[in-house]
């Protein structure tokens, strides 16, 4: 009771004090009576120039660095131009465990337990990742512990022991994950969809079998690590409380311990999408089914990239203000999640995808609404209000992209990896603002192709096919015959029977 009384007295005192502060909420005459009367300064982001942060390192490696002495923290990253695309049938499963084991597998001079204890003691986070066309390693540490953290990171890259017990743990975890491949439509749908859009044999769709995971050996991990984290194709990023010249010296010492990279093969780009049509994966134990609608599209660097961004923001990428979301979710209440996006990878064709999840009986009607919106944005100009909201939304993303020194150097490294010139960002805002409703209509007509749509339904197909009894069956709405696709056995990846 006494504690509550003290808190109450303090609260009154604070409020009373605030009332006497010039410009405080209780006294200000500048706050309008209604929210719509609020005035805001125009949104603008100053785009940093990447060349000012660029340093050449030994061995042909690069560094993007920005000093920020506001806090005693340092963030270091290293991005490799090598990734999952380098694997073959023998070592395909290696990336399933490598990123964890580089961090958790110990080094020649430190057991896994010693590494864990040391990193916890010096408050340092270290992590790794293996992606489709790149790989990365990351350090987040205190300035006072920079040298020690960098030393441990270097040991992980050059002297990993890949402890056998930890390796078995990671292999068992990987086996448990793949056993559940077919348990949930949330994992089935994106996997099958990407295979439909890119092709059965495209490298991004390669999955390891249980046998391949069981056969992972420490030597396979060492070999792939030497191939990926090799001097010659690395881009480092550093931000925080550092001295640039000193950091260049420290990283060159790390590089001297790495193997020299051999020439990397070209990244495959020969996608082979499935024919346009209506496809289904049967999973009867669900009350809601998932749907994807789309087709292959452009890669990074398209001349119409910004017009596509704005157009898609209006179509389904702008949240509650977008047409698909408001029509399917807000107006009709058919789905909790609905929208669209254009993915634009740098090295192979991307995709346009609209998506939603709905009750089995309402899937067909929701499909009708999505198809209506795809056709409508191709046939009539968007409104000025829609265009203005979309432009603001697309431009405001710059605030996140260049919000800190860490984000700046990460963006520079990503752009370098993907061959995007920094001038793209320097002119981004002006080019978005220059877009007209005619530009958006032209982009919709060019990049939304109803005749090339692939439609995937994952769920209770028999129930979905009937529709809701009012708006047509699934095949009537799509104007296509439903073709069923088999699931794969989660462990062997062999096709399962359709029934």
Coordinates of N, CA, C and O in Angstrom, one line a residue, residues 242-372:
X242 N 35.3 2.5 -34.5 CA 36.6 2.0 -35.0 C 37.4 3.1 -35.6 O 36.8 4.1 -36.0
X243 N 38.6 2.8 -35.8 CA 39.5 3.7 -36.6 C 39.7 3.0 -38.0 O 40.1 1.8 -38.0
X244 N 39.5 3.7 -39.0 CA 39.5 3.1 -40.4 C 40.8 2.5 -40.7 O 40.9 1.3 -41.1
X245 N 41.9 3.2 -40.5 CA 43.2 2.7 -40.9 C 43.6 1.4 -40.1 O 44.1 0.5 -40.6
X246 N 43.3 1.5 -38.8 CA 43.5 0.4 -37.9 C 42.7 -0.9 -38.4 O 43.2 -2.0 -38.4
X247 N 41.5 -0.6 -38.8 CA 40.6 -1.7 -39.2 C 41.1 -2.4 -40.5 O 41.0 -3.6 -40.6
X248 N 41.6 -1.6 -41.4 CA 42.1 -2.1 -42.6 C 43.3 -3.0 -42.3 O 43.4 -4.1 -42.9
X249 N 44.1 -2.7 -41.4 CA 45.3 -3.5 -41.0 C 44.8 -4.8 -40.4 O 45.3 -5.9 -40.7
X250 N 43.8 -4.7 -39.5 CA 43.3 -5.9 -38.8 C 42.7 -6.9 -39.8 O 42.9 -8.1 -39.7
X251 N 42.0 -6.4 -40.8 CA 41.3 -7.3 -41.8 C 42.3 -7.9 -42.7 O 42.2 -9.0 -43.2
X252 N 43.4 -7.1 -43.1 CA 44.4 -7.7 -43.9 C 45.1 -8.8 -43.2 O 45.6 -9.8 -43.9
X253 N 45.3 -8.7 -41.9 CA 45.9 -9.8 -41.1 C 45.0 -11.1 -41.2 O 45.5 -12.2 -41.3
X254 N 43.7 -10.9 -41.1 CA 42.7 -12.0 -41.2 C 42.8 -12.6 -42.6 O 42.9 -13.8 -42.8
X255 N 42.8 -11.8 -43.7 CA 42.9 -12.2 -45.0 C 44.1 -13.1 -45.3 O 44.1 -14.1 -46.1
X256 N 45.2 -12.7 -44.7 CA 46.5 -13.4 -44.9 C 46.4 -14.9 -44.5 O 47.2 -15.7 -45.0
X257 N 45.5 -15.2 -43.6 CA 45.3 -16.6 -43.1 C 44.3 -17.4 -43.9 O 44.2 -18.6 -43.7
X258 N 43.6 -16.7 -44.9 CA 42.6 -17.4 -45.7 C 43.3 -18.1 -46.9 O 44.3 -17.6 -47.4
X259 N 42.7 -19.1 -47.5 CA 43.1 -19.7 -48.7 C 42.8 -18.7 -49.9 O 41.9 -17.8 -49.7
X260 N 43.6 -18.8 -51.0 CA 43.3 -18.0 -52.1 C 42.2 -18.6 -53.0 O 42.2 -19.8 -53.2
X261 N 41.3 -17.7 -53.4 CA 40.1 -18.2 -54.1 C 40.4 -18.6 -55.5 O 41.3 -18.0 -56.2
X262 N 39.8 -19.7 -56.0 CA 39.8 -20.0 -57.4 C 38.7 -19.3 -58.1 O 37.8 -18.8 -57.4
X263 N 38.7 -19.3 -59.4 CA 37.6 -18.6 -60.1 C 36.3 -19.3 -59.9 O 36.2 -20.5 -60.0
X264 N 35.3 -18.5 -59.6 CA 34.0 -19.1 -59.3 C 33.2 -19.3 -60.6 O 33.3 -18.5 -61.6
X265 N 32.5 -20.4 -60.7 CA 31.7 -20.7 -61.9 C 30.5 -19.7 -62.0 O 30.1 -19.0 -61.0
X266 N 30.0 -19.5 -63.2 CA 28.8 -18.6 -63.4 C 27.6 -19.1 -62.6 O 27.4 -20.4 -62.5
X267 N 26.8 -18.2 -62.1 CA 25.6 -18.6 -61.4 C 24.6 -19.1 -62.4 O 24.3 -18.3 -63.4
X268 N 24.0 -20.3 -62.3 CA 23.0 -20.7 -63.3 C 21.8 -19.7 -63.3 O 21.4 -19.2 -62.3
X269 N 21.3 -19.5 -64.6 CA 20.1 -18.7 -64.7 C 19.1 -19.2 -65.6 O 18.2 -18.6 -66.1
X270 N 19.2 -20.5 -65.9 CA 18.3 -21.2 -66.9 C 17.1 -21.7 -66.2 O 16.9 -23.0 -66.1
X271 N 16.2 -20.9 -65.8 CA 14.9 -21.4 -65.2 C 14.1 -22.0 -66.3 O 14.1 -21.7 -67.4
X272 N 13.3 -23.0 -65.8 CA 12.4 -23.8 -66.7 C 11.0 -23.9 -66.0 O 10.7 -24.9 -65.4
X273 N 10.2 -22.8 -66.0 CA 9.0 -22.9 -65.3 C 8.0 -23.9 -65.9 O 8.0 -24.2 -67.0
X274 N 7.1 -24.3 -65.0 CA 6.0 -25.2 -65.4 C 5.1 -24.4 -66.3 O 5.0 -23.2 -66.3
X275 N 4.3 -25.1 -67.2 CA 3.4 -24.4 -68.1 C 2.3 -23.7 -67.3 O 1.9 -24.1 -66.2
X276 N 1.8 -22.6 -67.8 CA 0.7 -21.9 -67.2 C -0.5 -22.9 -66.9 O -0.7 -23.7 -67.8
X277 N -1.2 -22.7 -65.8 CA -2.3 -23.6 -65.5 C -2.7 -23.5 -64.1 O -2.2 -22.7 -63.3
X278 N -3.6 -24.4 -63.7 CA -4.1 -24.5 -62.4 C -3.7 -25.8 -61.8 O -3.9 -26.9 -62.3
X279 N -2.9 -25.7 -60.7 CA -2.3 -26.8 -60.1 C -2.7 -27.0 -58.6 O -3.0 -26.0 -57.9
X280 N -2.7 -28.2 -58.1 CA -3.1 -28.4 -56.7 C -2.2 -29.5 -56.0 O -1.8 -30.4 -56.6
X281 N -2.0 -29.2 -54.7 CA -1.3 -30.2 -53.9 C -2.4 -30.6 -52.8 O -2.9 -29.7 -52.1
X282 N -2.7 -31.9 -52.7 CA -3.7 -32.3 -51.8 C -3.2 -32.5 -50.4 O -2.2 -33.2 -50.1
X283 N -3.9 -31.8 -49.4 CA -3.6 -31.9 -48.0 C -4.9 -31.7 -47.3 O -5.3 -30.6 -47.0
X284 N -5.6 -32.9 -47.0 CA -7.0 -32.8 -46.5 C -7.2 -32.4 -45.1 O -8.3 -32.1 -44.7
X285 N -6.1 -32.4 -44.3 CA -6.3 -32.2 -42.8 C -6.2 -30.7 -42.5 O -5.7 -30.3 -41.4
X286 N -6.7 -29.8 -43.4 CA -6.6 -28.4 -43.1 C -8.0 -27.8 -43.4 O -8.8 -28.2 -44.3
X287 N -8.4 -26.8 -42.7 CA -9.6 -26.1 -42.9 C -9.5 -24.9 -43.8 O -10.4 -24.3 -44.3
X288 N -8.2 -24.4 -43.9 CA -7.9 -23.3 -44.8 C -6.8 -23.7 -45.8 O -5.9 -24.5 -45.4
X289 N -7.0 -23.3 -47.0 CA -6.0 -23.7 -48.1 C -5.2 -22.4 -48.5 O -5.7 -21.3 -48.4
X290 N -4.0 -22.6 -49.0 CA -3.1 -21.6 -49.4 C -3.0 -21.5 -50.9 O -3.0 -22.5 -51.6
X291 N -3.0 -20.3 -51.4 CA -3.0 -20.1 -52.9 C -1.9 -19.1 -53.3 O -1.7 -18.1 -52.7
X292 N -1.2 -19.5 -54.4 CA -0.3 -18.6 -55.0 C -0.7 -18.4 -56.5 O -1.1 -19.4 -57.1
X293 N -0.5 -17.2 -57.0 CA -0.9 -16.9 -58.4 C 0.2 -16.0 -59.0 O 0.5 -15.0 -58.4
X294 N 0.8 -16.4 -60.1 CA 1.8 -15.5 -60.6 C 2.6 -16.2 -61.8 O 2.1 -17.1 -62.4
X295 N 3.7 -15.6 -62.1 CA 4.5 -16.1 -63.3 C 5.9 -15.5 -63.1 O 6.2 -14.6 -62.4
X296 N 6.9 -16.0 -63.9 CA 8.2 -15.5 -63.9 C 8.2 -14.0 -64.4 O 7.3 -13.6 -65.1
X297 N 9.2 -13.2 -63.9 CA 9.2 -11.8 -64.2 C 10.7 -11.4 -64.3 O 11.5 -12.1 -64.6
X298 N 10.9 -10.1 -64.0 CA 12.2 -9.5 -64.3 C 13.2 -9.7 -63.2 O 12.8 -10.1 -62.0
X299 N 14.5 -9.5 -63.5 CA 15.5 -9.6 -62.5 C 15.9 -8.2 -62.1 O 15.5 -7.2 -62.7
X300 N 16.8 -8.1 -61.2 CA 17.3 -6.8 -60.7 C 17.9 -6.0 -61.9 O 18.6 -6.5 -62.7
X301 N 17.6 -4.7 -61.9 CA 18.2 -3.8 -62.9 C 17.3 -3.6 -64.1 O 17.6 -2.9 -65.0
X302 N 16.0 -4.0 -64.0 CA 15.1 -3.7 -65.1 C 14.9 -2.2 -65.2 O 14.8 -1.5 -64.2
X303 N 14.7 -1.7 -66.4 CA 14.5 -0.3 -66.6 C 13.2 0.2 -66.0 O 13.1 1.4 -65.7
X304 N 12.3 -0.7 -65.8 CA 11.0 -0.3 -65.2 C 10.8 -0.7 -63.7 O 9.7 -0.8 -63.2
X305 N 12.0 -1.0 -63.1 CA 11.9 -1.5 -61.7 C 11.1 -0.6 -60.8 O 10.3 -1.1 -60.0
X306 N 11.3 0.7 -60.8 CA 10.6 1.6 -59.9 C 9.1 1.7 -60.3 O 8.2 1.8 -59.4
X307 N 8.7 1.7 -61.5 CA 7.3 1.7 -61.9 C 6.7 0.4 -61.4 O 5.5 0.4 -61.0
X308 N 7.4 -0.7 -61.5 CA 6.8 -2.0 -61.0 C 6.6 -1.9 -59.5 O 5.6 -2.4 -59.0
X309 N 7.6 -1.3 -58.8 CA 7.4 -1.2 -57.3 C 6.2 -0.4 -57.0 O 5.4 -0.8 -56.1
X310 N 6.0 0.7 -57.6 CA 4.8 1.5 -57.3 C 3.5 0.8 -57.7 O 2.5 0.8 -57.0
X311 N 3.5 0.2 -58.9 CA 2.4 -0.5 -59.4 C 2.0 -1.6 -58.4 O 0.8 -1.8 -58.0
X312 N 3.0 -2.4 -58.0 CA 2.7 -3.5 -57.1 C 2.3 -3.0 -55.7 O 1.5 -3.7 -55.0
X313 N 2.8 -1.9 -55.2 CA 2.3 -1.3 -54.0 C 0.8 -1.1 -54.0 O 0.1 -1.3 -53.0
X314 N 0.3 -0.6 -55.1 CA -1.1 -0.4 -55.3 C -1.9 -1.7 -55.4 O -3.0 -1.9 -54.9
X315 N -1.3 -2.6 -56.2 CA -2.0 -3.9 -56.4 C -2.1 -4.7 -55.2 O -3.2 -5.2 -54.8
X316 N -1.0 -5.0 -54.5 CA -1.1 -5.9 -53.3 C 0.1 -5.8 -52.3 O 0.1 -6.5 -51.3
X317 N 1.1 -4.9 -52.6 CA 2.2 -4.8 -51.8 C 2.2 -3.7 -50.7 O 3.1 -3.6 -49.9
X318 N 1.1 -2.9 -50.7 CA 1.1 -1.8 -49.8 C 0.2 -2.0 -48.6 O -0.3 -1.0 -48.0
X319 N 0.1 -3.2 -48.1 CA -0.7 -3.5 -46.9 C -2.2 -3.2 -47.1 O -2.8 -3.4 -48.1
X320 N -2.8 -2.6 -46.1 CA -4.2 -2.3 -46.1 C -4.7 -1.3 -47.1 O -5.8 -1.3 -47.5
X321 N -3.7 -0.5 -47.6 CA -4.1 0.4 -48.7 C -4.2 -0.2 -50.1 O -4.7 0.4 -51.0
X322 N -3.6 -1.4 -50.2 CA -3.5 -2.0 -51.5 C -4.8 -2.7 -51.9 O -5.6 -3.1 -51.1
X323 N -5.0 -2.9 -53.2 CA -6.3 -3.4 -53.7 C -6.6 -4.8 -53.3 O -7.7 -5.1 -52.8
X324 N -5.6 -5.7 -53.5 CA -5.9 -7.1 -53.1 C -6.2 -7.3 -51.7 O -7.1 -8.0 -51.3
X325 N -5.4 -6.6 -50.8 CA -5.6 -6.8 -49.4 C -6.9 -6.2 -49.0 O -7.7 -6.9 -48.2
X326 N -7.2 -5.0 -49.4 CA -8.5 -4.4 -49.0 C -9.7 -5.1 -49.6 O -10.7 -5.3 -48.9
X327 N -9.6 -5.7 -50.8 CA -10.7 -6.3 -51.4 C -10.9 -7.7 -50.8 O -12.1 -8.1 -50.4
X328 N -9.9 -8.5 -50.6 CA -10.0 -9.9 -50.2 C -10.2 -9.9 -48.7 O -11.0 -10.7 -48.1
X329 N -9.4 -9.1 -48.0 CA -9.4 -9.2 -46.5 C -10.5 -8.2 -45.9 O -11.4 -8.6 -45.2
X330 N -10.3 -6.9 -46.2 CA -11.1 -5.9 -45.5 C -12.6 -5.9 -46.0 O -13.5 -5.9 -45.2
X331 N -12.8 -6.0 -47.3 CA -14.2 -5.9 -47.8 C -14.9 -7.2 -47.7 O -16.1 -7.1 -47.3
X332 N -14.3 -8.3 -48.0 CA -15.0 -9.6 -48.1 C -14.7 -10.5 -46.9 O -15.5 -11.4 -46.7
X333 N -13.7 -10.2 -46.1 CA -13.3 -11.0 -45.0 C -13.0 -12.4 -45.3 O -13.3 -13.4 -44.5
X334 N -12.4 -12.6 -46.5 CA -12.1 -14.0 -46.9 C -10.7 -14.5 -46.5 O -10.4 -15.7 -46.6
X335 N -9.8 -13.6 -46.1 CA -8.4 -14.0 -45.8 C -7.8 -13.1 -44.8 O -8.1 -11.9 -44.8
X336 N -7.0 -13.6 -43.9 CA -6.3 -12.7 -43.0 C -5.1 -12.1 -43.6 O -4.7 -11.0 -43.4
X337 N -4.4 -12.9 -44.5 CA -3.2 -12.5 -45.2 C -3.4 -12.6 -46.7 O -3.8 -13.6 -47.2
X338 N -3.3 -11.5 -47.4 CA -3.4 -11.4 -48.8 C -2.6 -10.3 -49.4 O -2.6 -9.2 -48.8
X339 N -2.0 -10.5 -50.5 CA -1.2 -9.4 -51.1 C -0.5 -9.9 -52.3 O -0.8 -10.9 -52.9
X340 N 0.6 -9.1 -52.7 CA 1.4 -9.5 -53.9 C 2.8 -8.9 -53.8 O 3.0 -8.0 -53.0
X341 N 3.7 -9.5 -54.5 CA 5.1 -8.9 -54.6 C 5.7 -9.3 -55.9 O 5.3 -10.2 -56.6
X342 N 6.7 -8.5 -56.3 CA 7.7 -8.9 -57.3 C 9.0 -9.1 -56.7 O 9.6 -8.2 -56.1
X343 N 9.6 -10.3 -56.9 CA 10.9 -10.5 -56.4 C 11.9 -10.3 -57.6 O 11.5 -10.6 -58.7
X344 N 13.0 -9.6 -57.3 CA 13.9 -9.3 -58.4 C 15.4 -9.7 -58.0 O 16.2 -8.9 -57.7
X345 N 15.7 -11.0 -58.1 CA 17.0 -11.4 -57.9 C 18.0 -10.9 -58.9 O 17.5 -10.5 -60.0
X346 N 19.3 -10.9 -58.6 CA 20.2 -10.2 -59.5 C 20.7 -11.2 -60.6 O 21.1 -10.7 -61.7
X347 N 20.7 -12.5 -60.4 CA 21.4 -13.3 -61.3 C 20.5 -14.3 -62.1 O 20.9 -15.0 -63.0
X348 N 19.2 -14.3 -61.8 CA 18.2 -15.1 -62.6 C 16.9 -14.4 -62.5 O 16.7 -13.5 -61.7
X349 N 16.0 -14.8 -63.4 CA 14.7 -14.1 -63.5 C 13.9 -14.2 -62.1 O 13.9 -15.3 -61.5
X350 N 13.2 -13.1 -61.8 CA 12.4 -13.1 -60.6 C 11.0 -13.6 -60.9 O 10.7 -14.3 -61.8
X351 N 10.1 -13.2 -60.0 CA 8.7 -13.6 -60.2 C 7.7 -12.6 -59.7 O 8.0 -11.8 -58.8
X352 N 6.5 -12.6 -60.3 CA 5.4 -11.9 -59.7 C 4.5 -12.9 -59.0 O 4.2 -14.0 -59.6
X353 N 4.1 -12.6 -57.8 CA 3.3 -13.6 -57.0 C 2.3 -12.8 -56.2 O 2.6 -11.9 -55.4
X354 N 1.0 -13.2 -56.4 CA -0.1 -12.8 -55.5 C -0.4 -14.0 -54.6 O -0.2 -15.2 -55.0
X355 N -0.9 -13.8 -53.4 CA -1.1 -14.9 -52.5 C -2.2 -14.6 -51.5 O -2.5 -13.4 -51.3
X356 N -2.8 -15.7 -50.9 CA -3.7 -15.5 -49.9 C -4.0 -16.9 -49.2 O -3.6 -17.9 -49.8
X357 N -4.6 -16.9 -48.1 CA -5.0 -18.1 -47.4 C -6.5 -17.9 -47.0 O -6.8 -16.9 -46.5
X358 N -7.3 -18.9 -47.4 CA -8.7 -18.7 -47.1 C -9.4 -20.0 -46.7 O -8.8 -21.1 -47.0
X359 N -10.6 -20.0 -46.1 CA -11.3 -21.2 -45.9 C -11.5 -22.0 -47.2 O -11.7 -21.4 -48.2
X360 N -11.6 -23.3 -47.1 CA -11.6 -24.1 -48.3 C -12.8 -23.7 -49.2 O -12.6 -23.6 -50.4
X361 N -13.9 -23.4 -48.6 CA -15.1 -23.1 -49.4 C -15.0 -21.7 -50.1 O -15.7 -21.5 -51.1
X362 N -14.2 -20.8 -49.6 CA -14.1 -19.5 -50.1 C -12.9 -19.2 -51.0 O -12.7 -18.1 -51.5
X363 N -12.1 -20.3 -51.2 CA -10.8 -20.1 -52.0 C -11.2 -19.7 -53.4 O -10.5 -18.8 -54.0
X364 N -12.2 -20.3 -54.0 CA -12.5 -19.9 -55.4 C -13.0 -18.5 -55.5 O -12.6 -17.8 -56.5
X365 N -13.8 -18.0 -54.6 CA -14.3 -16.7 -54.7 C -13.1 -15.7 -54.5 O -13.0 -14.7 -55.2
X366 N -12.3 -16.0 -53.5 CA -11.1 -15.1 -53.3 C -10.2 -15.1 -54.6 O -9.7 -14.0 -54.9
X367 N -10.1 -16.2 -55.2 CA -9.3 -16.2 -56.5 C -10.0 -15.3 -57.5 O -9.2 -14.6 -58.2
X368 N -11.3 -15.3 -57.6 CA -12.0 -14.4 -58.5 C -11.6 -13.0 -58.2 O -11.4 -12.2 -59.2
X369 N -11.6 -12.6 -57.0 CA -11.3 -11.2 -56.6 C -9.9 -10.8 -57.0 O -9.6 -9.7 -57.5
X370 N -8.9 -11.7 -56.7 CA -7.5 -11.4 -57.0 C -7.4 -11.3 -58.6 O -6.7 -10.4 -59.0
X371 N -7.9 -12.2 -59.3 CA -7.8 -12.1 -60.8 C -8.5 -10.8 -61.3 O -8.0 -10.2 -62.2
X372 N -9.6 -10.5 -60.7 CA -10.3 -9.2 -61.1 C -9.3 -8.0 -60.9 O -9.3 -7.1 -61.7

